[in-house]
mmCIF file of C-alpha atoms in Angstrom:
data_model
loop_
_atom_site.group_PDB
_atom_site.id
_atom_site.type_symbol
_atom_site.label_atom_id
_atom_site.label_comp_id
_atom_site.label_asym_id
_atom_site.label_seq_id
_atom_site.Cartn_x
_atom_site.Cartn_y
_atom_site.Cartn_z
ATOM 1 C CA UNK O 220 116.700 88.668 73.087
ATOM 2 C CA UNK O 221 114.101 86.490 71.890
ATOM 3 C CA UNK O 222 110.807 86.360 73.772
ATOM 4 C CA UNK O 223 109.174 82.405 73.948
ATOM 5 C CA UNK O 224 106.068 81.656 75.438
ATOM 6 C CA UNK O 225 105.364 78.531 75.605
ATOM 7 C CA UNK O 226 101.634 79.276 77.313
ATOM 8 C CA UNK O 227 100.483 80.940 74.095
ATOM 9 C CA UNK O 228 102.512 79.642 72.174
ATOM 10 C CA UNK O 229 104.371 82.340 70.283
ATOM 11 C CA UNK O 230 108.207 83.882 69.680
ATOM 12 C CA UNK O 231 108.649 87.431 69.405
ATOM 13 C CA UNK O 232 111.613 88.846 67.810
ATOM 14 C CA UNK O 233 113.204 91.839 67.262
ATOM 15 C CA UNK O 234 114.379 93.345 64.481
ATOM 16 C CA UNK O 235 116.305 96.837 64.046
ATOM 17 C CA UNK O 236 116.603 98.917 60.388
ATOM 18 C CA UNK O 237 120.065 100.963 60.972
ATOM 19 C CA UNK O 238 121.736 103.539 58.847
ATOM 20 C CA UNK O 239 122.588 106.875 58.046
ATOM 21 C CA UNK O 240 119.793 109.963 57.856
ATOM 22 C CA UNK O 241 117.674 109.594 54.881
ATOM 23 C CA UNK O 242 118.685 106.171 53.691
ATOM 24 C CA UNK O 243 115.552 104.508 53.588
ATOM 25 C CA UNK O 244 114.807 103.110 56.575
ATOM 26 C CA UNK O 245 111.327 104.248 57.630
ATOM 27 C CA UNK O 246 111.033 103.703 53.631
ATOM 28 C CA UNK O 247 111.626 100.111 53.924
ATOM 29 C CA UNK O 248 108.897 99.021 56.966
ATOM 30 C CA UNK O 249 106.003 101.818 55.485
ATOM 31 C CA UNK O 250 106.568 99.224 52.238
ATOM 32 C CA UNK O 251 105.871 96.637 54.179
ATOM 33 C CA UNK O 252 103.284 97.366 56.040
ATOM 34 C CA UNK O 253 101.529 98.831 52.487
ATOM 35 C CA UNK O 254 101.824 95.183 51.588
ATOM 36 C CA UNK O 255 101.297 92.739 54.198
ATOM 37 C CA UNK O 256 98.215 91.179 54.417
ATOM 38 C CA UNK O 257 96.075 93.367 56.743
ATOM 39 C CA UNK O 258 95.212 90.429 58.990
ATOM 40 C CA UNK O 259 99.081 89.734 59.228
ATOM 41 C CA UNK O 260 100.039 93.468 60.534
ATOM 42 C CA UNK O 261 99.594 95.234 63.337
ATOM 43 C CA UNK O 262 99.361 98.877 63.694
ATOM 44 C CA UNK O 263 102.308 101.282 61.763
ATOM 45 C CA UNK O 264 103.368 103.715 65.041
ATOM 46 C CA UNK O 265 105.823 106.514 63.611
ATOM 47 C CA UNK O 266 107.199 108.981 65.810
ATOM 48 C CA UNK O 267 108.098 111.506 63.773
ATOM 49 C CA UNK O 268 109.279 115.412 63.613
ATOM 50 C CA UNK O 269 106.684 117.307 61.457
ATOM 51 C CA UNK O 270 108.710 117.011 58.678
ATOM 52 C CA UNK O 271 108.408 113.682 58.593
ATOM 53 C CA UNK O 272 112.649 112.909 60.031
ATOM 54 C CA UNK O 273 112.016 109.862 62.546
ATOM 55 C CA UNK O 274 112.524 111.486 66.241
ATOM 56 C CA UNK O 275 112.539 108.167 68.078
ATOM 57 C CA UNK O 276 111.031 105.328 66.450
ATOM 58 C CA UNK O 277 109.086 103.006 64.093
ATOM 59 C CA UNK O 278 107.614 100.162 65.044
ATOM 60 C CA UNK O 279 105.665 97.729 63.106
ATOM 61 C CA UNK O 280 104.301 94.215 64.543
ATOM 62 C CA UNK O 281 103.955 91.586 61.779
ATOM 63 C CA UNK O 282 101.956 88.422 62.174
ATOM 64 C CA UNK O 283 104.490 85.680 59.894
ATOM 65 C CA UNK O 284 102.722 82.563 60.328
ATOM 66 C CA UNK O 285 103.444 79.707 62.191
ATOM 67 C CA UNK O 286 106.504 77.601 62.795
ATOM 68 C CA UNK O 287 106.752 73.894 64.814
ATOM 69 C CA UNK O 288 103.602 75.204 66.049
ATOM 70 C CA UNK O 289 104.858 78.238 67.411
ATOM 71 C CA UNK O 290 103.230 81.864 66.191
ATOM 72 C CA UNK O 291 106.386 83.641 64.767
ATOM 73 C CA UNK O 292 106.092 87.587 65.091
ATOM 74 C CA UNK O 293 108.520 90.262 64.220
ATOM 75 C CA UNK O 294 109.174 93.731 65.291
ATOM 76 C CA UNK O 295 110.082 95.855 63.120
ATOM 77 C CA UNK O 296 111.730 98.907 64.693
ATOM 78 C CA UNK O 297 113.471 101.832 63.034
ATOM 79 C CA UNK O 298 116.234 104.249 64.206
ATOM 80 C CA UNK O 299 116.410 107.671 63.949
ATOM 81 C CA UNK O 300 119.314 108.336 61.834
ATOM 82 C CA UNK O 301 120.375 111.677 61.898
ATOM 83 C CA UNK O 302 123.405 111.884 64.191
ATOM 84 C CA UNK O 303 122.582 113.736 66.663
ATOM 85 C CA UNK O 304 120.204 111.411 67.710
ATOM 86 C CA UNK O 305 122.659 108.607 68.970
ATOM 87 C CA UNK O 306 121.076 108.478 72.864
ATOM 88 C CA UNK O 307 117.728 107.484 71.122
ATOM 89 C CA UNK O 308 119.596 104.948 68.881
ATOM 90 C CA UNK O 309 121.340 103.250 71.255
ATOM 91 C CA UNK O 310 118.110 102.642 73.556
ATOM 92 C CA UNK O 311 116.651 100.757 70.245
ATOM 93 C CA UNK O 312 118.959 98.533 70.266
ATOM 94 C CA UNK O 313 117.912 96.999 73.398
ATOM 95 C CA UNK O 314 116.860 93.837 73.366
ATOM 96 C CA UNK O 315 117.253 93.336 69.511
ATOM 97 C CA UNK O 316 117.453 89.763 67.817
ATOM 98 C CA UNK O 317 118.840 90.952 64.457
ATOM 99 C CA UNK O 318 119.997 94.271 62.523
ATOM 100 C CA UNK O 319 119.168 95.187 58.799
ATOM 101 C CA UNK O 320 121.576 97.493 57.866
ATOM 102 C CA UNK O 321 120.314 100.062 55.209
ATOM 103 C CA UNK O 322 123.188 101.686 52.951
ATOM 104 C CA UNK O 323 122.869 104.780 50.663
ATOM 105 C CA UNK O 324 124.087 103.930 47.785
ATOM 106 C CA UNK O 325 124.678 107.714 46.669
ATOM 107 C CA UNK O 326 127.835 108.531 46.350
ATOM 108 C CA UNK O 327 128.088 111.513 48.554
ATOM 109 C CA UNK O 328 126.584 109.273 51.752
ATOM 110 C CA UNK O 329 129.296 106.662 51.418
ATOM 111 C CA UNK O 330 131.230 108.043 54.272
ATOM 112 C CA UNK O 331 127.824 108.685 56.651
ATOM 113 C CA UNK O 332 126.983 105.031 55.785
ATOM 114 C CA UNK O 333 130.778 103.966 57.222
ATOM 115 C CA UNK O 334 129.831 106.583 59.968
ATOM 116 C CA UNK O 335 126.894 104.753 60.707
ATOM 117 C CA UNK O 336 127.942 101.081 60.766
ATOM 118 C CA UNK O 337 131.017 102.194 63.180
ATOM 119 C CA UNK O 338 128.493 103.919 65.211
ATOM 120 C CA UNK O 339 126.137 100.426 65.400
ATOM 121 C CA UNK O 340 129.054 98.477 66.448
ATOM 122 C CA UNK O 341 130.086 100.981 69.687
ATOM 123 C CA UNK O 342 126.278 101.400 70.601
ATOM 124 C CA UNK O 343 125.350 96.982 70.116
ATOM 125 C CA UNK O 344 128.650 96.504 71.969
ATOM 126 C CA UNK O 345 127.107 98.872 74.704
ATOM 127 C CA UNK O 346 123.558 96.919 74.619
ATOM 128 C CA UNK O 347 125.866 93.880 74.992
ATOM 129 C CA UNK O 348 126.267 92.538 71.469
ATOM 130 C CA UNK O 349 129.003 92.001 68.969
ATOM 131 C CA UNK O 350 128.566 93.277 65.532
ATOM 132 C CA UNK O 351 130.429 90.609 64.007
ATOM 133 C CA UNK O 352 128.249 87.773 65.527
ATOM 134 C CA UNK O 353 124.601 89.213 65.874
ATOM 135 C CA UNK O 354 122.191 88.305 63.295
ATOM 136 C CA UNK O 355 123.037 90.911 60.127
ATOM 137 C CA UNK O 356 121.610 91.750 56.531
ATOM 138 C CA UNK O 357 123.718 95.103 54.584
ATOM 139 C CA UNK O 358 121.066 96.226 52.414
ATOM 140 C CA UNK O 359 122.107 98.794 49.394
ATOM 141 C CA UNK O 360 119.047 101.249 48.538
ATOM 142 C CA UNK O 361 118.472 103.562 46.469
ATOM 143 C CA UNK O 362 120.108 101.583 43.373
ATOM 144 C CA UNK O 363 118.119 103.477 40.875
ATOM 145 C CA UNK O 364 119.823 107.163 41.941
ATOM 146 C CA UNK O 365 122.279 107.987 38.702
ATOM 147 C CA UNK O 366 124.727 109.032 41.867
ATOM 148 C CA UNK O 367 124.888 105.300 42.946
ATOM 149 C CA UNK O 368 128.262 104.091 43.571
ATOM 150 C CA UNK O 369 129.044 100.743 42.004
ATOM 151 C CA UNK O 370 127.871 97.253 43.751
ATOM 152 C CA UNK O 371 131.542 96.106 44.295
ATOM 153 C CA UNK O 372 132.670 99.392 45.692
ATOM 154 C CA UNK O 373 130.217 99.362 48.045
ATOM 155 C CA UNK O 374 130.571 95.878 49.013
ATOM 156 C CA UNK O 375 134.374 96.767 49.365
ATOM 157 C CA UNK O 376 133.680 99.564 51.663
ATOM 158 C CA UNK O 377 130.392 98.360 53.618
ATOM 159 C CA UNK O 378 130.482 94.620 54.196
ATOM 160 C CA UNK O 379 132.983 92.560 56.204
ATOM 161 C CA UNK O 380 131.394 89.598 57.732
ATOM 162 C CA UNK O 381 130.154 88.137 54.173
ATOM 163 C CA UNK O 382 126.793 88.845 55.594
ATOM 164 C CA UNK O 383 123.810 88.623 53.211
ATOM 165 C CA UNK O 384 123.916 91.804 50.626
ATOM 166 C CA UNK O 385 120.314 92.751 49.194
ATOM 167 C CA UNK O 386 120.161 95.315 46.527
ATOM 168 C CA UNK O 387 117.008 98.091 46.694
ATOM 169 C CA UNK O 388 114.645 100.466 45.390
ATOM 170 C CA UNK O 389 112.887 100.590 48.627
ATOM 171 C CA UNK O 390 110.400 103.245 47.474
ATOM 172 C CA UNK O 391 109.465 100.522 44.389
ATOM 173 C CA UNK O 392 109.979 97.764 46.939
ATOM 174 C CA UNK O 393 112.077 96.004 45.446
ATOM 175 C CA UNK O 394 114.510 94.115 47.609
ATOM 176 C CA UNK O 395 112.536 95.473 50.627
ATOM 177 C CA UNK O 396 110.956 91.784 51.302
ATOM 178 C CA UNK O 397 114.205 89.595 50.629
ATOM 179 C CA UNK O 398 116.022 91.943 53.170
ATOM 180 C CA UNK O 399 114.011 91.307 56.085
ATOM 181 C CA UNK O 400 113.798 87.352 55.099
ATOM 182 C CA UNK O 401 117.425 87.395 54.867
ATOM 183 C CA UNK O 402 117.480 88.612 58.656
ATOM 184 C CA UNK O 403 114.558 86.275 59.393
ATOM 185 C CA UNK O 404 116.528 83.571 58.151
ATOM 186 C CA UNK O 405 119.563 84.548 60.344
ATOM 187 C CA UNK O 406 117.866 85.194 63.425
ATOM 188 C CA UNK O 407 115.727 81.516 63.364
ATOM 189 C CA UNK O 408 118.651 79.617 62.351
ATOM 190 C CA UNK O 409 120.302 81.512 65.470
ATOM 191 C CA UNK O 410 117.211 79.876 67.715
ATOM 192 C CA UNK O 411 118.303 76.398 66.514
ATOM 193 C CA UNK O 412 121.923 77.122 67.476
ATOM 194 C CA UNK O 413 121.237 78.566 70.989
ATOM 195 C CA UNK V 201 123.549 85.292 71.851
ATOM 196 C CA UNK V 202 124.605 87.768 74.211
ATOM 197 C CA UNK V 203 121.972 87.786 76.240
ATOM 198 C CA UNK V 204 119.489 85.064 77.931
ATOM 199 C CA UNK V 205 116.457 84.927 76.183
ATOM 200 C CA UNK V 206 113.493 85.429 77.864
ATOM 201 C CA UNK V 207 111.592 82.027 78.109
ATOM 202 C CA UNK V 208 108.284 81.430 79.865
ATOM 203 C CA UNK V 209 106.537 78.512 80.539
ATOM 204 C CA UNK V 210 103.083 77.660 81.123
ATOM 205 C CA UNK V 211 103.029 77.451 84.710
ATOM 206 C CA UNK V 212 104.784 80.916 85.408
ATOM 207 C CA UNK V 213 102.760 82.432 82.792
ATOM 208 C CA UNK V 214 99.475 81.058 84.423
ATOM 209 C CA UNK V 215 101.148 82.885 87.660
ATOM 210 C CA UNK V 216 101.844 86.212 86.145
ATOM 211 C CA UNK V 217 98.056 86.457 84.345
ATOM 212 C CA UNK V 218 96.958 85.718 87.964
ATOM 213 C CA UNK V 219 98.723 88.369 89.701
ATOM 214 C CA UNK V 220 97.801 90.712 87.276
ATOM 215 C CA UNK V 221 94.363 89.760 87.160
ATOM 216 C CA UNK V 222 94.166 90.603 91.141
ATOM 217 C CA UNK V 223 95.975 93.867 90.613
ATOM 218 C CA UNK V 224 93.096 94.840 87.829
ATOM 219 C CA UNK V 225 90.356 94.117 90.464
ATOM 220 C CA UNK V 226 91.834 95.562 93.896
ATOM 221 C CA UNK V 227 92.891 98.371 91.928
ATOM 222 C CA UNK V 228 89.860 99.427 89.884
ATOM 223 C CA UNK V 229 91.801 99.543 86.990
ATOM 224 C CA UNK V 230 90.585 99.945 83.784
ATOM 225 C CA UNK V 231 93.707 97.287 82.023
ATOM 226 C CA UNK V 232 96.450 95.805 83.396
ATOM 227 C CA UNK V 233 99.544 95.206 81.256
ATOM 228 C CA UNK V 234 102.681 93.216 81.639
ATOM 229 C CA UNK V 235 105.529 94.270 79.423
ATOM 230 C CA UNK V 236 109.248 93.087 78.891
ATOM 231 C CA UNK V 237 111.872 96.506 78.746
ATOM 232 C CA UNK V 238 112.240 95.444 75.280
ATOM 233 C CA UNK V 239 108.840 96.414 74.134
ATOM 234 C CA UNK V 240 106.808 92.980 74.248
ATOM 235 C CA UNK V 241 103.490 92.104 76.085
ATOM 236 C CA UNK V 242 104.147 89.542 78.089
ATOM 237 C CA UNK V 243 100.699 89.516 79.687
ATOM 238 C CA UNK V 244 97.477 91.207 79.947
ATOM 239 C CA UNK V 245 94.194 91.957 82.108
ATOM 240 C CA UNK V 246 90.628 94.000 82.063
ATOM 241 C CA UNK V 247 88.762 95.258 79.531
ATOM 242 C CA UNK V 248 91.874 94.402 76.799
ATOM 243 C CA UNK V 249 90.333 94.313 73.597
ATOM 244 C CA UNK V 250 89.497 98.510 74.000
ATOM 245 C CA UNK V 251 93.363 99.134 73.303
ATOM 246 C CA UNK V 252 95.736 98.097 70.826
ATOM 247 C CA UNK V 253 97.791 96.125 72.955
ATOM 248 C CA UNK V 254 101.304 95.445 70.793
ATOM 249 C CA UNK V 255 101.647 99.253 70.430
ATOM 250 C CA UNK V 256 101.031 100.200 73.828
ATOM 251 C CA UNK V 257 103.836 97.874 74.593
ATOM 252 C CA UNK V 258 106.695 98.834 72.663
ATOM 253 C CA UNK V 259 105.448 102.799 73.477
ATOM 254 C CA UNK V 260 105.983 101.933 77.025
ATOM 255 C CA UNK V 261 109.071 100.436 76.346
ATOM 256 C CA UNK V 262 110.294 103.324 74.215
ATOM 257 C CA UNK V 263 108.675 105.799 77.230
ATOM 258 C CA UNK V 264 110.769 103.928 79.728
ATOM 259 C CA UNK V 265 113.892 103.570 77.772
ATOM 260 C CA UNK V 266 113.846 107.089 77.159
ATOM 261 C CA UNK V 267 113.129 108.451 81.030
ATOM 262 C CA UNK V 268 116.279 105.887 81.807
ATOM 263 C CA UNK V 269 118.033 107.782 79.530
ATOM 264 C CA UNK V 270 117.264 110.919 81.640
ATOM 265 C CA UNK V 271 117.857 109.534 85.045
ATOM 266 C CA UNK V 272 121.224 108.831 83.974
ATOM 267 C CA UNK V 273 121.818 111.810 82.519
ATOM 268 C CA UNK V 274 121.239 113.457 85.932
ATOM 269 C CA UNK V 275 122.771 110.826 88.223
ATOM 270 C CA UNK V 276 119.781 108.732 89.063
ATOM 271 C CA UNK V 277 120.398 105.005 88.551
ATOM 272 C CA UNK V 278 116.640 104.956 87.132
ATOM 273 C CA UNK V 279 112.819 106.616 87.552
ATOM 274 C CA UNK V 280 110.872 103.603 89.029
ATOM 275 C CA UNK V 281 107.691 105.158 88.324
ATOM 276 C CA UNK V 282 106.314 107.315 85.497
ATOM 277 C CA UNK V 283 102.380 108.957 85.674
ATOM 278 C CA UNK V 284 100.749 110.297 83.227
ATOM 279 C CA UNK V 285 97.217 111.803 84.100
ATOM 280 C CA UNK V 286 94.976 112.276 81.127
ATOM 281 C CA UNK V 287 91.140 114.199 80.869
ATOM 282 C CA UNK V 288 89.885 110.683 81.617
ATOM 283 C CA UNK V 289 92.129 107.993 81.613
ATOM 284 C CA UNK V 290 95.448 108.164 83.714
ATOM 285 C CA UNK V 291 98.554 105.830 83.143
ATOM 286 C CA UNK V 292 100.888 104.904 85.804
ATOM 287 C CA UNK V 293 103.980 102.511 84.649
ATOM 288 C CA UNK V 294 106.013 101.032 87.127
ATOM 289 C CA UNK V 295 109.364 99.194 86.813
ATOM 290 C CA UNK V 296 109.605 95.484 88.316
ATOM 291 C CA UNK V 297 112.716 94.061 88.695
ATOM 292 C CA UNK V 298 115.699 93.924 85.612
ATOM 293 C CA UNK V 299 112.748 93.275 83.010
ATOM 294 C CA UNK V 300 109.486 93.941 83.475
ATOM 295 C CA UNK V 301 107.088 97.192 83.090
ATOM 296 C CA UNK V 302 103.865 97.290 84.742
ATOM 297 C CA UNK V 303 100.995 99.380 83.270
ATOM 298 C CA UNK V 304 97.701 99.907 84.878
ATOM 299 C CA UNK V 305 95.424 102.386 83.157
ATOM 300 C CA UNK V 306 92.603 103.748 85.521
ATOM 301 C CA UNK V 307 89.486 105.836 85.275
ATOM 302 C CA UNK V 308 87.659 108.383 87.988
ATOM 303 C CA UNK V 309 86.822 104.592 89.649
ATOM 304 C CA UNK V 310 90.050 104.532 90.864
ATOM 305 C CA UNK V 311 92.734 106.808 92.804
ATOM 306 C CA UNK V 312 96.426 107.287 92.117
ATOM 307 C CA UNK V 313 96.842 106.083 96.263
ATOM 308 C CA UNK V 314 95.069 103.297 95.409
ATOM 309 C CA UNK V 315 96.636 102.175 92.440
ATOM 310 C CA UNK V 316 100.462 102.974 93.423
ATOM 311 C CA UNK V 317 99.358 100.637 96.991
ATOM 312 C CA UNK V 318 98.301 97.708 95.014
ATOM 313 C CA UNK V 319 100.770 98.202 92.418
ATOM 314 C CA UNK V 320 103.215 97.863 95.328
ATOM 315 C CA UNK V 321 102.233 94.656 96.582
ATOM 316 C CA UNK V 322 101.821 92.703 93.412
ATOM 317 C CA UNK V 323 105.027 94.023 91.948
ATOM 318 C CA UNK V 324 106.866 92.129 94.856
ATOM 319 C CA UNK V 325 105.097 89.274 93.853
ATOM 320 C CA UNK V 326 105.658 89.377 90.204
ATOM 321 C CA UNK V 327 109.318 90.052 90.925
ATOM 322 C CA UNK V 328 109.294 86.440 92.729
ATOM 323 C CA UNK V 329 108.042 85.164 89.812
ATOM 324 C CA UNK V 330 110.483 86.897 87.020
ATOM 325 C CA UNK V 331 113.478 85.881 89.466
ATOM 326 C CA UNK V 332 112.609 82.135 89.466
ATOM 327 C CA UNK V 333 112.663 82.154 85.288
ATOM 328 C CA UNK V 334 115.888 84.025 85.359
ATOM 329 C CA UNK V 335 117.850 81.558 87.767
ATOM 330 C CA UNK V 336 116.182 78.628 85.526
ATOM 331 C CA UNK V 337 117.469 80.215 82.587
ATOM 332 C CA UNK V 338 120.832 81.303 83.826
ATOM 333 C CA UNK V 339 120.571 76.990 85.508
ATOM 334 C CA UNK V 340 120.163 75.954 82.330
ATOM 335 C CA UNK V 341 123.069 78.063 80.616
ATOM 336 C CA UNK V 342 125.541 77.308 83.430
ATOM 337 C CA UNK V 343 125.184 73.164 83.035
ATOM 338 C CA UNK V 344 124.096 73.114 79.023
ATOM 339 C CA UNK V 345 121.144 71.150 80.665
ATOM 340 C CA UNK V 346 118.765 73.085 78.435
ATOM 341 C CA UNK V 347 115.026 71.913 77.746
ATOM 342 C CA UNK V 348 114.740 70.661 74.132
ATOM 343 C CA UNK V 349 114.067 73.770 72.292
ATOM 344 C CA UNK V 350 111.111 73.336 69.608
ATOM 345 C CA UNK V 351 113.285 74.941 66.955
ATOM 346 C CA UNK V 352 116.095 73.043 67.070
ATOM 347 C CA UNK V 353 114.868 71.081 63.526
ATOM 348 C CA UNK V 354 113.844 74.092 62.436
ATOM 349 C CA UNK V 355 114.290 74.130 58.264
ATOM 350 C CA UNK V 356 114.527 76.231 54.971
ATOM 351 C CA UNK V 357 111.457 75.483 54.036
ATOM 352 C CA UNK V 358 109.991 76.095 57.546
ATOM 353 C CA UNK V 359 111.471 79.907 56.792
ATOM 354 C CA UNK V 360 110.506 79.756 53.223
ATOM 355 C CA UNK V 361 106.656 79.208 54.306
ATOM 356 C CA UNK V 362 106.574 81.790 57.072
ATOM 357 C CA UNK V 363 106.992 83.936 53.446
ATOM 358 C CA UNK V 364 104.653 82.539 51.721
ATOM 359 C CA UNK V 365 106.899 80.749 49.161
#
């Protein structure tokens, strides 16, 4: 649910990182915010176990720019992936303009990332949204681990909508930025639709 | 999309900040914040600049998500308010209507009484207000009649700048 205000003249949106425990997600939005222009980026919140797991949340407010003279900014939230953790996931999805999707590409965490995507479609369907409709980016990290299943396997197992496909290193960042435009993309075109 | 989004227009906006504005003074309150359930500021007033205002709104939203999460777990439908009393500072969030969260922060110059009685009395008028943009939005999606939205030329490049490209 997108947020216009015409009085100051901005658009909010919000965008969720999904996937399995330990894929990469918090990986993906620290990278971001290590980049982005410090004017451009709010403050990183994490809330996190002492071990660094995410318990609840990340959240990151980026500053994009401006389109048809409207401030464009993004929120970046995170989900706590481990699966025990599913009432917390499903409250994240409130609201949310677009998913990114973030796939292990190990080997052994092929079925958690099927786990995972079956779990995001019953918890967006319970926030109101369809899977197969809502803005959506699969994004395959971890691409350097020698475990790493092959592209077209994973594509065979992960993606059915044709939806954009990004390969990673999110720890190198590579990827990490045409991910979240892919979404960006998505989600504005989606404005211009509705 | 599946849901309406939330549009606001200069007029109701101007409305809102008032309201709020009021509530900050009657109140004593330290800042007075306006926030959607999803975890974005839709308004602000007080001494703003002394808190970092983005964060403090998708907290609230997370806070409030998560309490909803326990009323229903226990059979409540929801927890309309939520207080948190600090050394100095105290918080008190309140719920108004479908989508809004109210936060007022308050010092030792103000009283819990005082600030749940105000709170009261402009909620009911900020509820007024965030029912009049819902039945214009839900107008608007009923007879297609929708206002020409600025990003309906929207363009690659547009996108392509917002990256720096």
């Amino acid at each position: 649910m997108t947020f216009i205000n015409y009085a100051s003249r901005e658009i909010n949106c919000k965008i969720v990182y999904y996937g399995p425990g330990l894929c990469g997600k918090t990986t993906n939005i620290q990278w971001i915010y290590e980049q982005a222009n410090p004017e451009k980026k709010g403050k990183l919140v994490s809330l996190a176990t002492e071990t660094d797991r995410t318990l609840f949340f990340d959240f990151l407010p980026l500053d994009m720019g401006t389109v048809k003279g409207f401030k464009v900014r993004f929120h970046l939230y995170t989900v706590p992936g481990q699966v025990f953790y599913d009432a917390s996931r499903k409250l994240i999805l409130r609201g949310c303009d677009g998913i990114i999707f973030v796939a292990d590409s190990q080997r052994a965490r092929m079925e958690a990332n099927i786990e995972s995507i079956a779990n995001l479609a019953t918890n967006l369907k319970e926030n109101g949204f369809d899977i197969r409709s809502i803005p959506y980016v699969l994004q395959l990290n971890k691409r350097d681990m020698p475990s790493a299943a092959p592209v077209t396997e994973m594509e065979r197992l992960l993606r059915f909508r044709g939806e954009p496909m990004i390969e990673a290193v999110a720890n190198q960042g590579t990827g990490v930025i045409e991910t979240l435009k892919a979404a960006a993309r998505q989600i504005l075109m989606e404005l211009q639709r509705s | 999309m599946a849901k309406l989004d939330l549009i606001m227009f200069e007029e109701e906006y101007k409305l809102l900040q008032e309201i709020i504005g009021r509530l900050a003074k009657d109140a004593s309150a330290k800042v007075v914040f306006l926030v959607d359930k999803n975890g974005q500021q839709i308004a602000a007033a007080g001494d703003v600049k002394s808190i970092d205002a983005t964060s403090l709104a998708s907290l609230t939203a997370g806070n409030v998500a998560a309490t909803d999460g326990l009323a229903k777990l226990i059979g409540e439908k929801e927890f309309s308010l939520l207080f948190h009393e600090g050394e100095k500072d105290n918080l008190h969030i309140s719920i108004v209507g479908k989508r809004g969260i109210l936060v007022v922060i308050f010092d030792q110059n103000s009283s819990l009484a005082l600030v749940r009685l105000r709170v009261k009395k402009a909620s009911k008028e900020l509820q007024e207000i965030f029912d009049q943009v819902e039945q214009r939005a839900q107008k608007e999606s009923d007879t297609g009649s929708r206002f020409e939205s600025p990003f309906s030329e929207i363009t690659d490049e547009d996108i392509d700048r917002l990256f720096g490209d």
